[in-house]
Amino acid sequence: MGRLRTLARTFRDFATNHVEEPDEPVAPDGADGYAKSTKIALLLFKEEVNKPLRQFEDYLNEMPGILDLFDLEKSPDHSSFSVWDDEFPMQELRRLLRRSAEQAGLSGTASIDASGFQRDQASSHYRNRVGYSFNAMKTTLLVDTDSLAIMDAHFTTKKAYDGYIGLQVFRRNAEDLQALLADKMYSWSDLREACRDASTRPVIKRCEQNALKKAHNARIDDEVYNQRSMSETVFAMLKDDGDEIRSRSWHGQFRELTRKCIVHNLTQAAS
């Protein structure tokens, strides 16, 4: 309970600092309305608890100490959390992700890697109706190798070349990177050139198709390159309670995973 209380306070303070009106009452519109900062903090706390909405409502009502931190007498109705989820677009969640990463700390060296999260929580009827083509959400993370903060995230339900994704993620974060670490799946000349143009050192393994590329790999500093494993460490931390996604729609899944990344960053900052 002490850890949850600390995280709840961290989420509350983080959300309050993000909004334009931090002094807005918790329920400015009466019992059915909640301040923006309260919505953000509770959505983050929901991801930390990782329970279905009805269970989360009951769980929250059994923790008066947590409710006091949010200045609430009881938990909002479980249906409110679904409504709030649609109120925060990816653009705003990306800003929150960036701020949470800065709060955890950035060293200038980052690793990029991808993994999958299972998205088959929805019924087979729903999956067929909306046209699910893949049961896994390909998730690419840019991770600071020192603080383990997630600087950026990319999600897709389709097959996509890692080099294209890597270039897109790098361009969004080029100003903050002195070195980019990646395995041979990101060995694309355009990504290397973009790194050099931005004065970022690309520590990326090459596909060993000939002796020259083998020589390039041999010159890589293993002590630096081995920090790439920090991405795998972060994925393991995100999947500690399982790799299933609760949201049914693809856009809801994007937002859910982004909130998980924010919670991870704030947890790292609080540790």
PDB file of C-alpha atoms in Angstrom:
ATOM      1  CA  MET A   1       0.000   0.000   0.000  1.00  0.00           C
ATOM      2  CA  GLY A   2       2.884   2.380   0.747  1.00  0.00           C
ATOM      3  CA  ARG A   3       4.226   1.982  -2.779  1.00  0.00           C
ATOM      4  CA  LEU A   4       0.777   2.575  -4.306  1.00  0.00           C
ATOM      5  CA  ARG A   5       0.302   5.669  -2.169  1.00  0.00           C
ATOM      6  CA  THR A   6       3.660   7.046  -3.330  1.00  0.00           C
ATOM      7  CA  LEU A   7       2.819   6.383  -6.981  1.00  0.00           C
ATOM      8  CA  ALA A   8      -0.664   7.870  -6.608  1.00  0.00           C
ATOM      9  CA  ARG A   9       0.906  11.051  -5.226  1.00  0.00           C
ATOM     10  CA  THR A  10       3.415  11.047  -8.099  1.00  0.00           C
ATOM     11  CA  PHE A  11       0.617  10.685 -10.675  1.00  0.00           C
ATOM     12  CA  ARG A  12      -1.402  13.444  -9.011  1.00  0.00           C
ATOM     13  CA  ASP A  13       1.506  15.897  -8.938  1.00  0.00           C
ATOM     14  CA  PHE A  14       2.536  15.055 -12.494  1.00  0.00           C
ATOM     15  CA  ALA A  15      -0.995  15.542 -13.832  1.00  0.00           C
ATOM     16  CA  THR A  16      -1.444  18.794 -11.894  1.00  0.00           C
ATOM     17  CA  ASN A  17       1.752  20.229 -13.379  1.00  0.00           C
ATOM     18  CA  HIS A  18       0.616  19.281 -16.885  1.00  0.00           C
ATOM     19  CA  VAL A  19      -2.738  21.077 -16.997  1.00  0.00           C
ATOM     20  CA  GLU A  20      -3.270  24.781 -17.646  1.00  0.00           C
ATOM     21  CA  GLU A  21      -5.498  25.219 -14.576  1.00  0.00           C
ATOM     22  CA  PRO A  22      -3.811  23.281 -11.748  1.00  0.00           C
ATOM     23  CA  ASP A  23      -6.030  24.870  -9.083  1.00  0.00           C
ATOM     24  CA  GLU A  24      -9.265  23.654 -10.683  1.00  0.00           C
ATOM     25  CA  PRO A  25     -11.492  21.845  -8.133  1.00  0.00           C
ATOM     26  CA  VAL A  26     -11.554  18.052  -8.352  1.00  0.00           C
ATOM     27  CA  ALA A  27     -15.244  18.083  -9.261  1.00  0.00           C
ATOM     28  CA  PRO A  28     -15.952  21.529 -10.772  1.00  0.00           C
ATOM     29  CA  ASP A  29     -19.233  20.383 -12.355  1.00  0.00           C
ATOM     30  CA  GLY A  30     -20.579  18.518  -9.375  1.00  0.00           C
ATOM     31  CA  ALA A  31     -20.559  14.798  -8.701  1.00  0.00           C
ATOM     32  CA  ASP A  32     -20.585  13.870 -12.391  1.00  0.00           C
ATOM     33  CA  GLY A  33     -17.679  16.063 -13.478  1.00  0.00           C
ATOM     34  CA  TYR A  34     -13.973  15.837 -12.692  1.00  0.00           C
ATOM     35  CA  ALA A  35     -10.989  18.099 -13.247  1.00  0.00           C
ATOM     36  CA  LYS A  36      -8.660  17.281 -16.135  1.00  0.00           C
ATOM     37  CA  SER A  37      -5.752  16.646 -13.786  1.00  0.00           C
ATOM     38  CA  THR A  38      -7.863  14.188 -11.775  1.00  0.00           C
ATOM     39  CA  LYS A  39      -8.804  12.299 -14.933  1.00  0.00           C
ATOM     40  CA  ILE A  40      -5.172  12.009 -16.037  1.00  0.00           C
ATOM     41  CA  ALA A  41      -3.979  10.886 -12.612  1.00  0.00           C
ATOM     42  CA  LEU A  42      -6.712   8.266 -12.235  1.00  0.00           C
ATOM     43  CA  LEU A  43      -6.139   6.889 -15.738  1.00  0.00           C
ATOM     44  CA  LEU A  44      -2.450   6.464 -14.914  1.00  0.00           C
ATOM     45  CA  PHE A  45      -3.296   4.859 -11.591  1.00  0.00           C
ATOM     46  CA  LYS A  46      -5.642   2.478 -13.405  1.00  0.00           C
ATOM     47  CA  GLU A  47      -2.769   1.303 -15.609  1.00  0.00           C
ATOM     48  CA  GLU A  48      -0.610   0.710 -12.534  1.00  0.00           C
ATOM     49  CA  VAL A  49      -3.303  -1.378 -10.797  1.00  0.00           C
ATOM     50  CA  ASN A  50      -4.047  -3.234 -14.071  1.00  0.00           C
ATOM     51  CA  LYS A  51      -7.537  -4.525 -13.313  1.00  0.00           C
ATOM     52  CA  PRO A  52     -10.770  -4.609 -15.363  1.00  0.00           C
ATOM     53  CA  LEU A  53     -12.777  -1.408 -14.930  1.00  0.00           C
ATOM     54  CA  ARG A  54     -15.461  -2.793 -12.631  1.00  0.00           C
ATOM     55  CA  GLN A  55     -12.854  -4.420 -10.414  1.00  0.00           C
ATOM     56  CA  PHE A  56     -10.782  -1.241 -10.433  1.00  0.00           C
ATOM     57  CA  GLU A  57     -13.777   0.784  -9.189  1.00  0.00           C
ATOM     58  CA  ASP A  58     -14.276  -1.635  -6.284  1.00  0.00           C
ATOM     59  CA  TYR A  59     -10.536  -1.741  -5.626  1.00  0.00           C
ATOM     60  CA  LEU A  60     -10.321   2.049  -5.444  1.00  0.00           C
ATOM     61  CA  ASN A  61     -13.305   2.288  -3.098  1.00  0.00           C
ATOM     62  CA  GLU A  62     -11.512  -0.059  -0.692  1.00  0.00           C
ATOM     63  CA  MET A  63      -8.527   2.309  -0.434  1.00  0.00           C
ATOM     64  CA  PRO A  64      -9.678   5.476   1.380  1.00  0.00           C
ATOM     65  CA  GLY A  65      -6.076   6.636   1.738  1.00  0.00           C
ATOM     66  CA  ILE A  66      -5.643   6.691  -2.052  1.00  0.00           C
ATOM     67  CA  LEU A  67      -8.993   8.424  -2.516  1.00  0.00           C
ATOM     68  CA  ASP A  68      -7.905  11.110  -0.037  1.00  0.00           C
ATOM     69  CA  LEU A  69      -4.836  11.833  -2.168  1.00  0.00           C
ATOM     70  CA  PHE A  70      -7.156  12.581  -5.083  1.00  0.00           C
ATOM     71  CA  ASP A  71      -9.592  14.520  -2.837  1.00  0.00           C
ATOM     72  CA  LEU A  72     -12.324  12.003  -3.624  1.00  0.00           C
ATOM     73  CA  GLU A  73     -14.900  10.413  -1.331  1.00  0.00           C
ATOM     74  CA  LYS A  74     -15.506   7.490  -3.670  1.00  0.00           C
ATOM     75  CA  SER A  75     -14.292   6.153  -7.000  1.00  0.00           C
ATOM     76  CA  PRO A  76     -15.827   7.475 -10.220  1.00  0.00           C
ATOM     77  CA  ASP A  77     -18.139   5.022 -11.957  1.00  0.00           C
ATOM     78  CA  HIS A  78     -16.263   2.423 -14.008  1.00  0.00           C
ATOM     79  CA  SER A  79     -17.886   3.710 -17.211  1.00  0.00           C
ATOM     80  CA  SER A  80     -16.284   7.126 -16.651  1.00  0.00           C
ATOM     81  CA  PHE A  81     -12.818   5.735 -17.308  1.00  0.00           C
ATOM     82  CA  SER A  82     -13.852   4.574 -20.792  1.00  0.00           C
ATOM     83  CA  VAL A  83     -15.230   8.042 -21.537  1.00  0.00           C
ATOM     84  CA  TRP A  84     -12.073   9.742 -20.260  1.00  0.00           C
ATOM     85  CA  ASP A  85      -9.910   7.518 -22.424  1.00  0.00           C
ATOM     86  CA  ASP A  86     -11.397   9.123 -25.555  1.00  0.00           C
ATOM     87  CA  GLU A  87     -10.815  12.643 -24.206  1.00  0.00           C
ATOM     88  CA  PHE A  88      -7.020  12.475 -24.445  1.00  0.00           C
ATOM     89  CA  PRO A  89      -5.687  12.081 -28.001  1.00  0.00           C
ATOM     90  CA  MET A  90      -2.331  10.538 -28.828  1.00  0.00           C
ATOM     91  CA  GLN A  91      -0.786  13.952 -29.429  1.00  0.00           C
ATOM     92  CA  GLU A  92      -1.395  14.966 -25.820  1.00  0.00           C
ATOM     93  CA  LEU A  93      -0.344  11.570 -24.493  1.00  0.00           C
ATOM     94  CA  ARG A  94       2.933  11.890 -26.412  1.00  0.00           C
ATOM     95  CA  ARG A  95       3.558  15.222 -24.700  1.00  0.00           C
ATOM     96  CA  LEU A  96       2.905  13.547 -21.351  1.00  0.00           C
ATOM     97  CA  LEU A  97       5.257  10.716 -22.297  1.00  0.00           C
ATOM     98  CA  ARG A  98       7.977  13.184 -23.173  1.00  0.00           C
ATOM     99  CA  ARG A  99       7.593  15.111 -19.923  1.00  0.00           C
ATOM    100  CA  SER A 100       7.617  11.917 -17.892  1.00  0.00           C
ATOM    101  CA  ALA A 101      10.849  10.853 -19.623  1.00  0.00           C
ATOM    102  CA  GLU A 102      12.453  14.197 -18.827  1.00  0.00           C
ATOM    103  CA  GLN A 103      11.367  13.788 -15.212  1.00  0.00           C
ATOM    104  CA  ALA A 104      13.095  10.392 -15.077  1.00  0.00           C
ATOM    105  CA  GLY A 105      16.220  11.845 -16.722  1.00  0.00           C
ATOM    106  CA  LEU A 106      17.826  11.754 -20.173  1.00  0.00           C
ATOM    107  CA  SER A 107      21.488  10.929 -20.773  1.00  0.00           C
ATOM    108  CA  GLY A 108      21.709  11.438 -24.539  1.00  0.00           C
ATOM    109  CA  THR A 109      22.281   7.739 -25.290  1.00  0.00           C
ATOM    110  CA  ALA A 110      19.239   5.704 -26.276  1.00  0.00           C
ATOM    111  CA  SER A 111      18.441   2.243 -27.581  1.00  0.00           C
ATOM    112  CA  ILE A 112      15.630   1.359 -29.975  1.00  0.00           C
ATOM    113  CA  ASP A 113      13.952  -2.034 -30.196  1.00  0.00           C
ATOM    114  CA  ALA A 114      10.561  -3.634 -30.847  1.00  0.00           C
ATOM    115  CA  SER A 115       8.357  -6.260 -29.229  1.00  0.00           C
ATOM    116  CA  GLY A 116       4.732  -7.402 -29.389  1.00  0.00           C
ATOM    117  CA  PHE A 117       1.766  -7.020 -27.056  1.00  0.00           C
ATOM    118  CA  GLN A 118      -1.158  -9.413 -27.408  1.00  0.00           C
ATOM    119  CA  ARG A 119      -4.327  -7.681 -28.602  1.00  0.00           C
ATOM    120  CA  ASP A 120      -6.729 -10.646 -28.663  1.00  0.00           C
ATOM    121  CA  GLN A 121      -8.611  -9.712 -25.490  1.00  0.00           C
ATOM    122  CA  ALA A 122     -11.614  -8.770 -27.620  1.00  0.00           C
ATOM    123  CA  SER A 123     -14.057 -11.418 -28.782  1.00  0.00           C
ATOM    124  CA  SER A 124     -13.414 -13.218 -32.070  1.00  0.00           C
ATOM    125  CA  HIS A 125     -16.656 -11.677 -33.416  1.00  0.00           C
ATOM    126  CA  TYR A 126     -15.326  -8.165 -32.744  1.00  0.00           C
ATOM    127  CA  ARG A 127     -11.909  -8.972 -34.223  1.00  0.00           C
ATOM    128  CA  ASN A 128     -13.516 -10.247 -37.411  1.00  0.00           C
ATOM    129  CA  ARG A 129     -15.869  -7.273 -37.641  1.00  0.00           C
ATOM    130  CA  VAL A 130     -13.139  -4.627 -37.380  1.00  0.00           C
ATOM    131  CA  GLY A 131     -10.692  -6.586 -39.493  1.00  0.00           C
ATOM    132  CA  TYR A 132      -7.876  -7.495 -37.105  1.00  0.00           C
ATOM    133  CA  SER A 133      -5.073  -8.745 -39.310  1.00  0.00           C
ATOM    134  CA  PHE A 134      -2.537  -9.370 -36.523  1.00  0.00           C
ATOM    135  CA  ASN A 135      -3.042 -10.538 -32.954  1.00  0.00           C
ATOM    136  CA  ALA A 136       0.034  -8.669 -31.730  1.00  0.00           C
ATOM    137  CA  MET A 137       0.611  -4.924 -31.461  1.00  0.00           C
ATOM    138  CA  LYS A 138       4.126  -4.216 -32.696  1.00  0.00           C
ATOM    139  CA  THR A 139       5.571  -1.752 -30.210  1.00  0.00           C
ATOM    140  CA  THR A 140       8.827   0.107 -30.814  1.00  0.00           C
ATOM    141  CA  LEU A 141      10.417   1.932 -27.880  1.00  0.00           C
ATOM    142  CA  LEU A 142      13.219   4.469 -27.686  1.00  0.00           C
ATOM    143  CA  VAL A 143      14.782   3.918 -24.257  1.00  0.00           C
ATOM    144  CA  ASP A 144      17.351   6.012 -22.419  1.00  0.00           C
ATOM    145  CA  THR A 145      20.075   3.519 -21.487  1.00  0.00           C
ATOM    146  CA  ASP A 146      20.926   5.275 -18.206  1.00  0.00           C
ATOM    147  CA  SER A 147      17.554   6.056 -16.588  1.00  0.00           C
ATOM    148  CA  LEU A 148      15.539   3.400 -18.512  1.00  0.00           C
ATOM    149  CA  ALA A 149      13.069   6.152 -19.371  1.00  0.00           C
ATOM    150  CA  ILE A 150      10.935   5.619 -22.476  1.00  0.00           C
ATOM    151  CA  MET A 151      11.548   8.681 -24.628  1.00  0.00           C
ATOM    152  CA  ASP A 152       9.191   7.744 -27.454  1.00  0.00           C
ATOM    153  CA  ALA A 153       6.961   4.912 -28.625  1.00  0.00           C
ATOM    154  CA  HIS A 154       5.602   3.766 -31.983  1.00  0.00           C
ATOM    155  CA  PHE A 155       2.729   1.318 -32.446  1.00  0.00           C
ATOM    156  CA  THR A 156       1.453  -0.534 -35.483  1.00  0.00           C
ATOM    157  CA  THR A 157      -0.813  -3.477 -36.232  1.00  0.00           C
ATOM    158  CA  LYS A 158       0.759  -4.052 -39.651  1.00  0.00           C
ATOM    159  CA  LYS A 159       4.006  -5.416 -40.987  1.00  0.00           C
ATOM    160  CA  ALA A 160       6.494  -2.567 -41.151  1.00  0.00           C
ATOM    161  CA  TYR A 161      10.230  -2.399 -41.779  1.00  0.00           C
ATOM    162  CA  ASP A 162      12.096  -1.558 -38.583  1.00  0.00           C
ATOM    163  CA  GLY A 163      14.325   0.871 -40.456  1.00  0.00           C
ATOM    164  CA  TYR A 164      11.352   3.057 -41.477  1.00  0.00           C
ATOM    165  CA  ILE A 165      10.006   3.073 -37.936  1.00  0.00           C
ATOM    166  CA  GLY A 166      13.445   3.785 -36.512  1.00  0.00           C
ATOM    167  CA  LEU A 167      13.904   6.778 -38.790  1.00  0.00           C
ATOM    168  CA  GLN A 168      10.508   8.186 -37.811  1.00  0.00           C
ATOM    169  CA  VAL A 169      11.198   7.784 -34.096  1.00  0.00           C
ATOM    170  CA  PHE A 170      14.721   9.177 -34.418  1.00  0.00           C
ATOM    171  CA  ARG A 171      13.586  12.323 -36.228  1.00  0.00           C
ATOM    172  CA  ARG A 172      11.198  13.134 -33.385  1.00  0.00           C
ATOM    173  CA  ASN A 173      14.011  12.904 -30.830  1.00  0.00           C
ATOM    174  CA  ALA A 174      17.172  13.809 -32.769  1.00  0.00           C
ATOM    175  CA  GLU A 175      17.901  16.955 -30.748  1.00  0.00           C
ATOM    176  CA  ASP A 176      18.304  14.936 -27.545  1.00  0.00           C
ATOM    177  CA  LEU A 177      20.469  12.095 -28.838  1.00  0.00           C
ATOM    178  CA  GLN A 178      24.238  11.854 -28.967  1.00  0.00           C
ATOM    179  CA  ALA A 179      24.201   8.096 -29.656  1.00  0.00           C
ATOM    180  CA  LEU A 180      21.557   5.722 -31.026  1.00  0.00           C
ATOM    181  CA  LEU A 181      21.937   1.987 -30.333  1.00  0.00           C
ATOM    182  CA  ALA A 182      20.163  -0.647 -32.426  1.00  0.00           C
ATOM    183  CA  ASP A 183      20.538  -4.174 -33.770  1.00  0.00           C
ATOM    184  CA  LYS A 184      20.884  -5.145 -37.434  1.00  0.00           C
ATOM    185  CA  MET A 185      17.110  -4.949 -38.016  1.00  0.00           C
ATOM    186  CA  TYR A 186      17.604  -1.143 -38.059  1.00  0.00           C
ATOM    187  CA  SER A 187      20.592  -1.282 -40.403  1.00  0.00           C
ATOM    188  CA  TRP A 188      19.326   1.138 -43.056  1.00  0.00           C
ATOM    189  CA  SER A 189      21.504   3.698 -44.813  1.00  0.00           C
ATOM    190  CA  ASP A 190      18.864   6.448 -44.554  1.00  0.00           C
ATOM    191  CA  LEU A 191      18.711   6.056 -40.771  1.00  0.00           C
ATOM    192  CA  ARG A 192      22.507   6.184 -40.495  1.00  0.00           C
ATOM    193  CA  GLU A 193      22.667   9.307 -42.647  1.00  0.00           C
ATOM    194  CA  ALA A 194      19.941  10.984 -40.601  1.00  0.00           C
ATOM    195  CA  CYS A 195      21.932  10.238 -37.433  1.00  0.00           C
ATOM    196  CA  ARG A 196      25.111  11.712 -38.857  1.00  0.00           C
ATOM    197  CA  ASP A 197      23.282  14.809 -40.156  1.00  0.00           C
ATOM    198  CA  ALA A 198      22.011  15.393 -36.619  1.00  0.00           C
ATOM    199  CA  SER A 199      25.465  14.793 -35.071  1.00  0.00           C
ATOM    200  CA  THR A 200      24.235  11.564 -33.496  1.00  0.00           C
ATOM    201  CA  ARG A 201      26.522   8.550 -33.419  1.00  0.00           C
ATOM    202  CA  PRO A 202      24.741   5.499 -34.947  1.00  0.00           C
ATOM    203  CA  VAL A 203      25.849   2.410 -33.009  1.00  0.00           C
ATOM    204  CA  ILE A 204      23.947   0.002 -35.246  1.00  0.00           C
ATOM    205  CA  LYS A 205      25.046  -3.485 -36.246  1.00  0.00           C
ATOM    206  CA  ARG A 206      25.195  -4.215 -39.968  1.00  0.00           C
ATOM    207  CA  CYS A 207      23.906  -7.317 -41.716  1.00  0.00           C
ATOM    208  CA  GLU A 208      27.119  -9.290 -42.299  1.00  0.00           C
ATOM    209  CA  GLN A 209      26.700  -9.880 -46.031  1.00  0.00           C
ATOM    210  CA  ASN A 210      30.370  -9.351 -46.848  1.00  0.00           C
ATOM    211  CA  ALA A 211      33.771  -8.925 -45.244  1.00  0.00           C
ATOM    212  CA  LEU A 212      33.527  -5.114 -45.173  1.00  0.00           C
ATOM    213  CA  LYS A 213      30.347  -5.161 -43.100  1.00  0.00           C
ATOM    214  CA  LYS A 214      31.860  -7.742 -40.777  1.00  0.00           C
ATOM    215  CA  ALA A 215      34.790  -5.374 -40.308  1.00  0.00           C
ATOM    216  CA  HIS A 216      32.409  -2.502 -39.501  1.00  0.00           C
ATOM    217  CA  ASN A 217      30.746  -4.629 -36.810  1.00  0.00           C
ATOM    218  CA  ALA A 218      34.102  -5.630 -35.377  1.00  0.00           C
ATOM    219  CA  ARG A 219      34.963  -1.951 -34.807  1.00  0.00           C
ATOM    220  CA  ILE A 220      31.868  -1.318 -32.712  1.00  0.00           C
ATOM    221  CA  ASP A 221      32.614  -0.730 -29.025  1.00  0.00           C
ATOM    222  CA  ASP A 222      30.980  -3.724 -27.317  1.00  0.00           C
ATOM    223  CA  GLU A 223      30.686  -1.892 -23.989  1.00  0.00           C
ATOM    224  CA  VAL A 224      28.551   0.781 -25.650  1.00  0.00           C
ATOM    225  CA  TYR A 225      26.613  -1.555 -27.942  1.00  0.00           C
ATOM    226  CA  ASN A 226      25.729  -3.949 -25.117  1.00  0.00           C
ATOM    227  CA  GLN A 227      23.720  -1.168 -23.484  1.00  0.00           C
ATOM    228  CA  ARG A 228      21.177  -1.912 -26.203  1.00  0.00           C
ATOM    229  CA  SER A 229      19.870  -4.660 -23.917  1.00  0.00           C
ATOM    230  CA  MET A 230      18.281  -1.937 -21.772  1.00  0.00           C
ATOM    231  CA  SER A 231      15.402  -1.901 -24.269  1.00  0.00           C
ATOM    232  CA  GLU A 232      14.762  -5.570 -23.568  1.00  0.00           C
ATOM    233  CA  THR A 233      14.878  -4.834 -19.849  1.00  0.00           C
ATOM    234  CA  VAL A 234      12.205  -2.155 -20.218  1.00  0.00           C
ATOM    235  CA  PHE A 235       9.967  -4.457 -22.273  1.00  0.00           C
ATOM    236  CA  ALA A 236      10.288  -7.081 -19.535  1.00  0.00           C
ATOM    237  CA  MET A 237       9.254  -4.468 -16.951  1.00  0.00           C
ATOM    238  CA  LEU A 238       6.225  -3.414 -19.015  1.00  0.00           C
ATOM    239  CA  LYS A 239       5.155  -7.041 -19.390  1.00  0.00           C
ATOM    240  CA  ASP A 240       5.675  -7.907 -15.750  1.00  0.00           C
ATOM    241  CA  ASP A 241       1.902  -8.396 -15.265  1.00  0.00           C
ATOM    242  CA  GLY A 242       1.403  -9.920 -18.716  1.00  0.00           C
ATOM    243  CA  ASP A 243       1.492  -8.687 -22.297  1.00  0.00           C
ATOM    244  CA  GLU A 244      -2.252  -8.546 -22.968  1.00  0.00           C
ATOM    245  CA  ILE A 245      -3.950  -5.287 -23.920  1.00  0.00           C
ATOM    246  CA  ARG A 246      -7.389  -4.635 -22.423  1.00  0.00           C
ATOM    247  CA  SER A 247      -8.655  -2.038 -24.908  1.00  0.00           C
ATOM    248  CA  ARG A 248     -10.569  -3.387 -27.878  1.00  0.00           C
ATOM    249  CA  SER A 249     -10.078  -0.740 -30.566  1.00  0.00           C
ATOM    250  CA  TRP A 250      -6.658  -0.151 -32.115  1.00  0.00           C
ATOM    251  CA  HIS A 251      -6.669   3.544 -31.151  1.00  0.00           C
ATOM    252  CA  GLY A 252      -7.616   2.617 -27.595  1.00  0.00           C
ATOM    253  CA  GLN A 253      -4.746   0.137 -27.546  1.00  0.00           C
ATOM    254  CA  PHE A 254      -2.322   2.849 -28.704  1.00  0.00           C
ATOM    255  CA  ARG A 255      -3.419   5.075 -25.829  1.00  0.00           C
ATOM    256  CA  GLU A 256      -3.345   2.246 -23.299  1.00  0.00           C
ATOM    257  CA  LEU A 257       0.228   1.329 -24.160  1.00  0.00           C
ATOM    258  CA  THR A 258       1.296   4.977 -24.092  1.00  0.00           C
ATOM    259  CA  ARG A 259      -0.146   5.360 -20.594  1.00  0.00           C
ATOM    260  CA  LYS A 260       1.748   2.237 -19.539  1.00  0.00           C
ATOM    261  CA  CYS A 261       4.939   3.888 -20.798  1.00  0.00           C
ATOM    262  CA  ILE A 262       4.151   7.071 -18.844  1.00  0.00           C
ATOM    263  CA  VAL A 263       3.548   5.044 -15.681  1.00  0.00           C
ATOM    264  CA  HIS A 264       6.861   3.268 -16.233  1.00  0.00           C
ATOM    265  CA  ASN A 265       8.709   6.583 -16.524  1.00  0.00           C
ATOM    266  CA  LEU A 266       7.121   8.042 -13.426  1.00  0.00           C
ATOM    267  CA  THR A 267       7.875   4.845 -11.523  1.00  0.00           C
ATOM    268  CA  GLN A 268      11.521   5.137 -12.559  1.00  0.00           C
ATOM    269  CA  ALA A 269      11.578   8.783 -11.528  1.00  0.00           C
ATOM    270  CA  ALA A 270      10.131   7.942  -8.110  1.00  0.00           C
ATOM    271  CA  SER A 271      12.527   5.073  -7.450  1.00  0.00           C
TER     272      SER A 271
END
